[in-house]
Amino acid sequence: MSLRYSSSQHRPGHQYRSSPAPISPSTSYGSAAGYGGYRPQPGPPPGADPQLWQWFSAVDLDHSGAITVNELQSALVNGNWTKFDLDTVKMLMNIFDTDRSGTIGFNEFAGLWKYIQDWQNVFKHFDRDRSGSIDGRELAEALRSFGYNLSPAILTLVEQKYASGPSPGYGPPPGITFDRFVRACVVVKSLTESFQQCDNDRDGWIQLNYEDFMKIFLSAP
């Protein structure tokens, strides 16, 4: 994952970065606000990491002091320079928009940034062939390491659902990019925890009425 800031700085073949390259915050001019039409950019909170504030400011294109879903999606790219899947961006926003404002401020962004970096390390660990995507075998290994021993049939469904493109019909599905890998793991975790809350005797079986089933399904990321 990296920040998208200029197509001229794409580096093919360099698929992983522990952090994005430095970005110079842009200045916005217009007639909407400020003296002479200049909208001043808010300053960093006390004690803020200057580098992290620079990245936040680069994503906050309108200098509102908060990041929207569209701003975040336009800034996040996978190792192959494809834009993050919108559903994944919405999931990240939902996790870190703690005040439910519909945007994320700097402190929420700091938590999101660490979360993504932690997932990057996980992704790199299981991307054994350094292809930039996760195949079925790597996915199974990753989920087992998290404690989820899914059947081959369920693993195939997960792989097909979160593959980075449509299945060709023959051969293995396309690989799972970083953004979709994160969402797949979060969804498996969420559904497993919801099931376990209903499985009071821990026998692997539950009884659900239609409303409870729909609540579990619709609350998944």
PDB file of C-alpha atoms in Angstrom:
ATOM      1  CA  MET A   1       0.000   0.000   0.000  1.00  0.00           C
ATOM      2  CA  SER A   2       1.136   3.493  -0.682  1.00  0.00           C
ATOM      3  CA  LEU A   3      -0.269   6.947  -1.164  1.00  0.00           C
ATOM      4  CA  ARG A   4      -1.169   7.965  -4.701  1.00  0.00           C
ATOM      5  CA  TYR A   5       0.314  11.364  -5.347  1.00  0.00           C
ATOM      6  CA  SER A   6       1.747  11.507  -8.853  1.00  0.00           C
ATOM      7  CA  SER A   7       1.707   9.070 -11.715  1.00  0.00           C
ATOM      8  CA  SER A   8       5.210  10.186 -12.656  1.00  0.00           C
ATOM      9  CA  GLN A   9       6.573   8.688  -9.454  1.00  0.00           C
ATOM     10  CA  HIS A  10       5.231   5.164  -9.909  1.00  0.00           C
ATOM     11  CA  ARG A  11       7.997   2.635  -9.524  1.00  0.00           C
ATOM     12  CA  PRO A  12       7.137  -0.589 -11.385  1.00  0.00           C
ATOM     13  CA  GLY A  13       8.616  -3.648  -9.765  1.00  0.00           C
ATOM     14  CA  HIS A  14       8.765  -2.091  -6.334  1.00  0.00           C
ATOM     15  CA  GLN A  15       5.642  -3.638  -4.886  1.00  0.00           C
ATOM     16  CA  TYR A  16       6.036  -3.079  -1.177  1.00  0.00           C
ATOM     17  CA  ARG A  17       6.691  -0.035   0.940  1.00  0.00           C
ATOM     18  CA  SER A  18       6.576   0.133   4.689  1.00  0.00           C
ATOM     19  CA  SER A  19       5.517   3.765   4.359  1.00  0.00           C
ATOM     20  CA  PRO A  20       4.700   6.116   1.518  1.00  0.00           C
ATOM     21  CA  ALA A  21       7.198   8.475  -0.031  1.00  0.00           C
ATOM     22  CA  PRO A  22       7.172  12.008   1.398  1.00  0.00           C
ATOM     23  CA  ILE A  23       4.498  14.234  -0.031  1.00  0.00           C
ATOM     24  CA  SER A  24       4.542  17.990  -0.210  1.00  0.00           C
ATOM     25  CA  PRO A  25       1.155  19.335   0.909  1.00  0.00           C
ATOM     26  CA  SER A  26      -0.554  21.291  -1.828  1.00  0.00           C
ATOM     27  CA  THR A  27      -2.010  24.766  -1.401  1.00  0.00           C
ATOM     28  CA  SER A  28      -5.545  25.480  -2.563  1.00  0.00           C
ATOM     29  CA  TYR A  29      -6.565  28.815  -4.033  1.00  0.00           C
ATOM     30  CA  GLY A  30     -10.070  29.964  -4.782  1.00  0.00           C
ATOM     31  CA  SER A  31     -12.740  32.495  -3.996  1.00  0.00           C
ATOM     32  CA  ALA A  32     -14.483  30.470  -1.326  1.00  0.00           C
ATOM     33  CA  ALA A  33     -12.559  31.364   1.818  1.00  0.00           C
ATOM     34  CA  GLY A  34      -9.706  33.326   3.298  1.00  0.00           C
ATOM     35  CA  TYR A  35      -8.045  36.605   2.435  1.00  0.00           C
ATOM     36  CA  GLY A  36      -7.741  37.015  -1.315  1.00  0.00           C
ATOM     37  CA  GLY A  37      -9.501  33.672  -1.837  1.00  0.00           C
ATOM     38  CA  TYR A  38      -6.822  31.663   0.016  1.00  0.00           C
ATOM     39  CA  ARG A  39      -8.057  28.925   2.315  1.00  0.00           C
ATOM     40  CA  PRO A  40      -5.461  28.457   5.070  1.00  0.00           C
ATOM     41  CA  GLN A  41      -4.542  24.899   5.909  1.00  0.00           C
ATOM     42  CA  PRO A  42      -5.208  23.916   9.546  1.00  0.00           C
ATOM     43  CA  GLY A  43      -2.114  23.370  11.637  1.00  0.00           C
ATOM     44  CA  PRO A  44      -1.176  20.026  13.193  1.00  0.00           C
ATOM     45  CA  PRO A  45      -2.488  19.107  16.653  1.00  0.00           C
ATOM     46  CA  PRO A  46      -0.003  19.506  19.535  1.00  0.00           C
ATOM     47  CA  GLY A  47       2.495  16.650  19.585  1.00  0.00           C
ATOM     48  CA  ALA A  48       1.552  15.379  16.128  1.00  0.00           C
ATOM     49  CA  ASP A  49       4.134  13.417  14.139  1.00  0.00           C
ATOM     50  CA  PRO A  50       5.246  15.916  11.436  1.00  0.00           C
ATOM     51  CA  GLN A  51       5.616  13.231   8.765  1.00  0.00           C
ATOM     52  CA  LEU A  52       2.215  11.717   9.526  1.00  0.00           C
ATOM     53  CA  TRP A  53       0.670  15.193   9.487  1.00  0.00           C
ATOM     54  CA  GLN A  54       2.239  15.800   6.073  1.00  0.00           C
ATOM     55  CA  TRP A  55       0.653  12.610   4.745  1.00  0.00           C
ATOM     56  CA  PHE A  56      -2.705  13.523   6.309  1.00  0.00           C
ATOM     57  CA  SER A  57      -2.564  16.977   4.737  1.00  0.00           C
ATOM     58  CA  ALA A  58      -1.769  15.467   1.339  1.00  0.00           C
ATOM     59  CA  VAL A  59      -4.866  13.237   1.552  1.00  0.00           C
ATOM     60  CA  ASP A  60      -7.058  16.076   2.869  1.00  0.00           C
ATOM     61  CA  LEU A  61      -7.333  17.705  -0.542  1.00  0.00           C
ATOM     62  CA  ASP A  62      -9.808  20.419   0.454  1.00  0.00           C
ATOM     63  CA  HIS A  63      -7.908  21.249   3.671  1.00  0.00           C
ATOM     64  CA  SER A  64     -11.071  20.750   5.721  1.00  0.00           C
ATOM     65  CA  GLY A  65      -9.224  19.043   8.560  1.00  0.00           C
ATOM     66  CA  ALA A  66     -11.060  15.774   7.904  1.00  0.00           C
ATOM     67  CA  ILE A  67     -10.810  13.061   5.253  1.00  0.00           C
ATOM     68  CA  THR A  68     -13.789  11.770   3.295  1.00  0.00           C
ATOM     69  CA  VAL A  69     -14.244   8.323   1.774  1.00  0.00           C
ATOM     70  CA  ASN A  70     -13.467   9.650  -1.701  1.00  0.00           C
ATOM     71  CA  GLU A  71     -10.324  11.464  -0.539  1.00  0.00           C
ATOM     72  CA  LEU A  72      -9.076   8.341   1.200  1.00  0.00           C
ATOM     73  CA  GLN A  73      -9.781   6.103  -1.786  1.00  0.00           C
ATOM     74  CA  SER A  74      -8.018   8.473  -4.170  1.00  0.00           C
ATOM     75  CA  ALA A  75      -4.917   8.347  -1.964  1.00  0.00           C
ATOM     76  CA  LEU A  76      -4.577   4.607  -1.285  1.00  0.00           C
ATOM     77  CA  VAL A  77      -3.103   2.232  -3.862  1.00  0.00           C
ATOM     78  CA  ASN A  78      -1.981  -1.384  -3.817  1.00  0.00           C
ATOM     79  CA  GLY A  79       1.511  -2.576  -4.638  1.00  0.00           C
ATOM     80  CA  ASN A  80       0.494  -2.898  -8.296  1.00  0.00           C
ATOM     81  CA  TRP A  81      -0.765   0.718  -8.275  1.00  0.00           C
ATOM     82  CA  THR A  82      -4.440  -0.239  -8.506  1.00  0.00           C
ATOM     83  CA  LYS A  83      -6.766   1.928  -6.455  1.00  0.00           C
ATOM     84  CA  PHE A  84      -8.139   0.501  -3.209  1.00  0.00           C
ATOM     85  CA  ASP A  85     -11.516  -1.189  -3.580  1.00  0.00           C
ATOM     86  CA  LEU A  86     -14.277   1.204  -2.449  1.00  0.00           C
ATOM     87  CA  ASP A  87     -15.856  -1.371  -0.124  1.00  0.00           C
ATOM     88  CA  THR A  88     -12.515  -1.807   1.624  1.00  0.00           C
ATOM     89  CA  VAL A  89     -12.141   1.958   2.025  1.00  0.00           C
ATOM     90  CA  LYS A  90     -15.650   2.163   3.488  1.00  0.00           C
ATOM     91  CA  MET A  91     -14.772  -0.645   5.890  1.00  0.00           C
ATOM     92  CA  LEU A  92     -11.655   1.209   7.037  1.00  0.00           C
ATOM     93  CA  MET A  93     -13.625   4.412   7.473  1.00  0.00           C
ATOM     94  CA  ASN A  94     -16.258   2.582   9.506  1.00  0.00           C
ATOM     95  CA  ILE A  95     -13.620   1.088  11.801  1.00  0.00           C
ATOM     96  CA  PHE A  96     -11.774   4.331  12.466  1.00  0.00           C
ATOM     97  CA  ASP A  97     -14.553   6.941  12.266  1.00  0.00           C
ATOM     98  CA  THR A  98     -15.011   6.662  16.016  1.00  0.00           C
ATOM     99  CA  ASP A  99     -17.195   9.759  16.373  1.00  0.00           C
ATOM    100  CA  ARG A 100     -19.404   8.662  13.450  1.00  0.00           C
ATOM    101  CA  SER A 101     -18.964  11.985  11.667  1.00  0.00           C
ATOM    102  CA  GLY A 102     -18.679  10.392   8.230  1.00  0.00           C
ATOM    103  CA  THR A 103     -15.057  11.554   7.980  1.00  0.00           C
ATOM    104  CA  ILE A 104     -11.827  10.865   9.852  1.00  0.00           C
ATOM    105  CA  GLY A 105      -9.730  13.488  11.593  1.00  0.00           C
ATOM    106  CA  PHE A 106      -6.013  13.383  12.173  1.00  0.00           C
ATOM    107  CA  ASN A 107      -6.081  11.201  15.318  1.00  0.00           C
ATOM    108  CA  GLU A 108      -8.397   8.716  13.619  1.00  0.00           C
ATOM    109  CA  PHE A 109      -6.142   8.792  10.553  1.00  0.00           C
ATOM    110  CA  ALA A 110      -3.123   7.976  12.745  1.00  0.00           C
ATOM    111  CA  GLY A 111      -4.893   4.827  13.975  1.00  0.00           C
ATOM    112  CA  LEU A 112      -5.902   3.881  10.446  1.00  0.00           C
ATOM    113  CA  TRP A 113      -2.360   4.369   9.174  1.00  0.00           C
ATOM    114  CA  LYS A 114      -0.878   2.060  11.823  1.00  0.00           C
ATOM    115  CA  TYR A 115      -3.595  -0.505  11.109  1.00  0.00           C
ATOM    116  CA  ILE A 116      -2.710  -0.537   7.411  1.00  0.00           C
ATOM    117  CA  GLN A 117       1.010  -0.798   8.130  1.00  0.00           C
ATOM    118  CA  ASP A 118       0.408  -3.759  10.449  1.00  0.00           C
ATOM    119  CA  TRP A 119      -1.625  -5.472   7.729  1.00  0.00           C
ATOM    120  CA  GLN A 120       1.136  -4.750   5.218  1.00  0.00           C
ATOM    121  CA  ASN A 121       3.537  -6.779   7.326  1.00  0.00           C
ATOM    122  CA  VAL A 122       1.036  -9.650   7.464  1.00  0.00           C
ATOM    123  CA  PHE A 123       0.487  -9.494   3.697  1.00  0.00           C
ATOM    124  CA  LYS A 124       4.206  -9.511   2.936  1.00  0.00           C
ATOM    125  CA  HIS A 125       4.710 -12.461   5.271  1.00  0.00           C
ATOM    126  CA  PHE A 126       2.158 -14.645   3.493  1.00  0.00           C
ATOM    127  CA  ASP A 127       2.895 -13.485  -0.057  1.00  0.00           C
ATOM    128  CA  ARG A 128       5.589 -16.148  -0.251  1.00  0.00           C
ATOM    129  CA  ASP A 129       6.280 -15.797  -3.967  1.00  0.00           C
ATOM    130  CA  ARG A 130       6.369 -11.973  -3.796  1.00  0.00           C
ATOM    131  CA  SER A 131       3.784 -11.769  -6.564  1.00  0.00           C
ATOM    132  CA  GLY A 132       1.994  -8.806  -5.017  1.00  0.00           C
ATOM    133  CA  SER A 133      -1.170 -10.853  -4.499  1.00  0.00           C
ATOM    134  CA  ILE A 134      -2.360 -13.726  -2.323  1.00  0.00           C
ATOM    135  CA  ASP A 135      -3.272 -17.038  -3.966  1.00  0.00           C
ATOM    136  CA  GLY A 136      -5.461 -19.798  -2.546  1.00  0.00           C
ATOM    137  CA  ARG A 137      -2.640 -21.648  -0.800  1.00  0.00           C
ATOM    138  CA  GLU A 138      -1.295 -18.471   0.777  1.00  0.00           C
ATOM    139  CA  LEU A 139      -4.811 -17.458   1.853  1.00  0.00           C
ATOM    140  CA  ALA A 140      -5.388 -20.811   3.550  1.00  0.00           C
ATOM    141  CA  GLU A 141      -2.067 -20.513   5.362  1.00  0.00           C
ATOM    142  CA  ALA A 142      -2.865 -16.991   6.528  1.00  0.00           C
ATOM    143  CA  LEU A 143      -6.327 -17.862   7.834  1.00  0.00           C
ATOM    144  CA  ARG A 144      -5.029 -20.980   9.607  1.00  0.00           C
ATOM    145  CA  SER A 145      -2.408 -18.854  11.350  1.00  0.00           C
ATOM    146  CA  PHE A 146      -5.252 -16.627  12.608  1.00  0.00           C
ATOM    147  CA  GLY A 147      -7.046 -19.679  13.998  1.00  0.00           C
ATOM    148  CA  TYR A 148      -9.643 -20.108  11.223  1.00  0.00           C
ATOM    149  CA  ASN A 149      -9.553 -23.670   9.895  1.00  0.00           C
ATOM    150  CA  LEU A 150     -11.954 -23.305   6.986  1.00  0.00           C
ATOM    151  CA  SER A 151     -12.958 -26.194   4.779  1.00  0.00           C
ATOM    152  CA  PRO A 152     -11.608 -26.319   1.214  1.00  0.00           C
ATOM    153  CA  ALA A 153     -15.070 -25.420  -0.109  1.00  0.00           C
ATOM    154  CA  ILE A 154     -15.297 -22.286   2.079  1.00  0.00           C
ATOM    155  CA  LEU A 155     -11.722 -21.302   1.261  1.00  0.00           C
ATOM    156  CA  THR A 156     -12.551 -21.517  -2.447  1.00  0.00           C
ATOM    157  CA  LEU A 157     -15.589 -19.283  -1.941  1.00  0.00           C
ATOM    158  CA  VAL A 158     -13.515 -16.723  -0.046  1.00  0.00           C
ATOM    159  CA  GLU A 159     -10.812 -16.813  -2.703  1.00  0.00           C
ATOM    160  CA  GLN A 160     -13.327 -16.346  -5.522  1.00  0.00           C
ATOM    161  CA  LYS A 161     -15.248 -13.596  -3.726  1.00  0.00           C
ATOM    162  CA  TYR A 162     -12.197 -11.452  -2.969  1.00  0.00           C
ATOM    163  CA  ALA A 163     -10.106 -12.154  -6.065  1.00  0.00           C
ATOM    164  CA  SER A 164      -8.929  -8.965  -7.748  1.00  0.00           C
ATOM    165  CA  GLY A 165     -10.817  -9.734 -10.952  1.00  0.00           C
ATOM    166  CA  PRO A 166     -13.463 -12.054 -12.366  1.00  0.00           C
ATOM    167  CA  SER A 167     -12.612 -15.728 -12.436  1.00  0.00           C
ATOM    168  CA  PRO A 168     -11.629 -16.846 -15.976  1.00  0.00           C
ATOM    169  CA  GLY A 169     -13.631 -20.046 -15.579  1.00  0.00           C
ATOM    170  CA  TYR A 170     -10.606 -22.295 -15.974  1.00  0.00           C
ATOM    171  CA  GLY A 171      -7.656 -22.592 -13.649  1.00  0.00           C
ATOM    172  CA  PRO A 172      -7.203 -20.851 -10.315  1.00  0.00           C
ATOM    173  CA  PRO A 173      -8.920 -17.518  -9.576  1.00  0.00           C
ATOM    174  CA  PRO A 174      -6.857 -14.318  -9.881  1.00  0.00           C
ATOM    175  CA  GLY A 175      -4.843 -13.375  -6.830  1.00  0.00           C
ATOM    176  CA  ILE A 176      -6.185 -11.283  -3.958  1.00  0.00           C
ATOM    177  CA  THR A 177      -4.665  -7.811  -3.761  1.00  0.00           C
ATOM    178  CA  PHE A 178      -3.682  -6.234  -0.450  1.00  0.00           C
ATOM    179  CA  ASP A 179      -6.880  -4.243   0.035  1.00  0.00           C
ATOM    180  CA  ARG A 180      -9.132  -7.224  -0.662  1.00  0.00           C
ATOM    181  CA  PHE A 181      -6.970  -9.486   1.511  1.00  0.00           C
ATOM    182  CA  VAL A 182      -7.535  -7.176   4.478  1.00  0.00           C
ATOM    183  CA  ARG A 183     -11.281  -7.140   3.885  1.00  0.00           C
ATOM    184  CA  ALA A 184     -11.458 -10.918   3.467  1.00  0.00           C
ATOM    185  CA  CYS A 185      -9.679 -11.486   6.784  1.00  0.00           C
ATOM    186  CA  VAL A 186     -11.817  -8.906   8.600  1.00  0.00           C
ATOM    187  CA  VAL A 187     -15.028 -10.434   7.216  1.00  0.00           C
ATOM    188  CA  VAL A 188     -14.005 -13.975   8.231  1.00  0.00           C
ATOM    189  CA  LYS A 189     -13.148 -12.689  11.712  1.00  0.00           C
ATOM    190  CA  SER A 190     -16.420 -10.764  12.029  1.00  0.00           C
ATOM    191  CA  LEU A 191     -18.625 -13.643  10.874  1.00  0.00           C
ATOM    192  CA  THR A 192     -16.765 -16.152  13.062  1.00  0.00           C
ATOM    193  CA  GLU A 193     -17.179 -13.974  16.142  1.00  0.00           C
ATOM    194  CA  SER A 194     -20.886 -13.458  15.393  1.00  0.00           C
ATOM    195  CA  PHE A 195     -21.351 -17.221  15.076  1.00  0.00           C
ATOM    196  CA  GLN A 196     -19.476 -17.891  18.306  1.00  0.00           C
ATOM    197  CA  GLN A 197     -21.701 -15.445  20.184  1.00  0.00           C
ATOM    198  CA  CYS A 198     -24.695 -17.544  19.183  1.00  0.00           C
ATOM    199  CA  ASP A 199     -22.988 -20.922  19.734  1.00  0.00           C
ATOM    200  CA  ASN A 200     -23.389 -20.952  23.505  1.00  0.00           C
ATOM    201  CA  ASP A 201     -22.495 -24.618  23.979  1.00  0.00           C
ATOM    202  CA  ARG A 202     -19.586 -24.443  21.493  1.00  0.00           C
ATOM    203  CA  ASP A 203     -20.698 -27.495  19.519  1.00  0.00           C
ATOM    204  CA  GLY A 204     -20.387 -25.818  16.130  1.00  0.00           C
ATOM    205  CA  TRP A 205     -24.152 -25.639  15.595  1.00  0.00           C
ATOM    206  CA  ILE A 206     -26.599 -22.773  16.118  1.00  0.00           C
ATOM    207  CA  GLN A 207     -30.272 -22.082  15.555  1.00  0.00           C
ATOM    208  CA  LEU A 208     -31.178 -18.705  14.100  1.00  0.00           C
ATOM    209  CA  ASN A 209     -34.394 -17.103  13.096  1.00  0.00           C
ATOM    210  CA  TYR A 210     -34.551 -15.055   9.922  1.00  0.00           C
ATOM    211  CA  GLU A 211     -34.093 -11.693  11.667  1.00  0.00           C
ATOM    212  CA  ASP A 212     -30.992 -12.804  13.579  1.00  0.00           C
ATOM    213  CA  PHE A 213     -29.495 -14.249  10.403  1.00  0.00           C
ATOM    214  CA  MET A 214     -30.055 -10.984   8.543  1.00  0.00           C
ATOM    215  CA  LYS A 215     -28.520  -8.975  11.407  1.00  0.00           C
ATOM    216  CA  ILE A 216     -25.348 -11.071  11.293  1.00  0.00           C
ATOM    217  CA  PHE A 217     -25.132 -10.916   7.506  1.00  0.00           C
ATOM    218  CA  LEU A 218     -25.786  -7.187   7.195  1.00  0.00           C
ATOM    219  CA  SER A 219     -23.443  -6.253  10.043  1.00  0.00           C
ATOM    220  CA  ALA A 220     -20.496  -7.906   8.272  1.00  0.00           C
ATOM    221  CA  PRO A 221     -17.946  -5.423   6.841  1.00  0.00           C
TER     222      PRO A 221
END
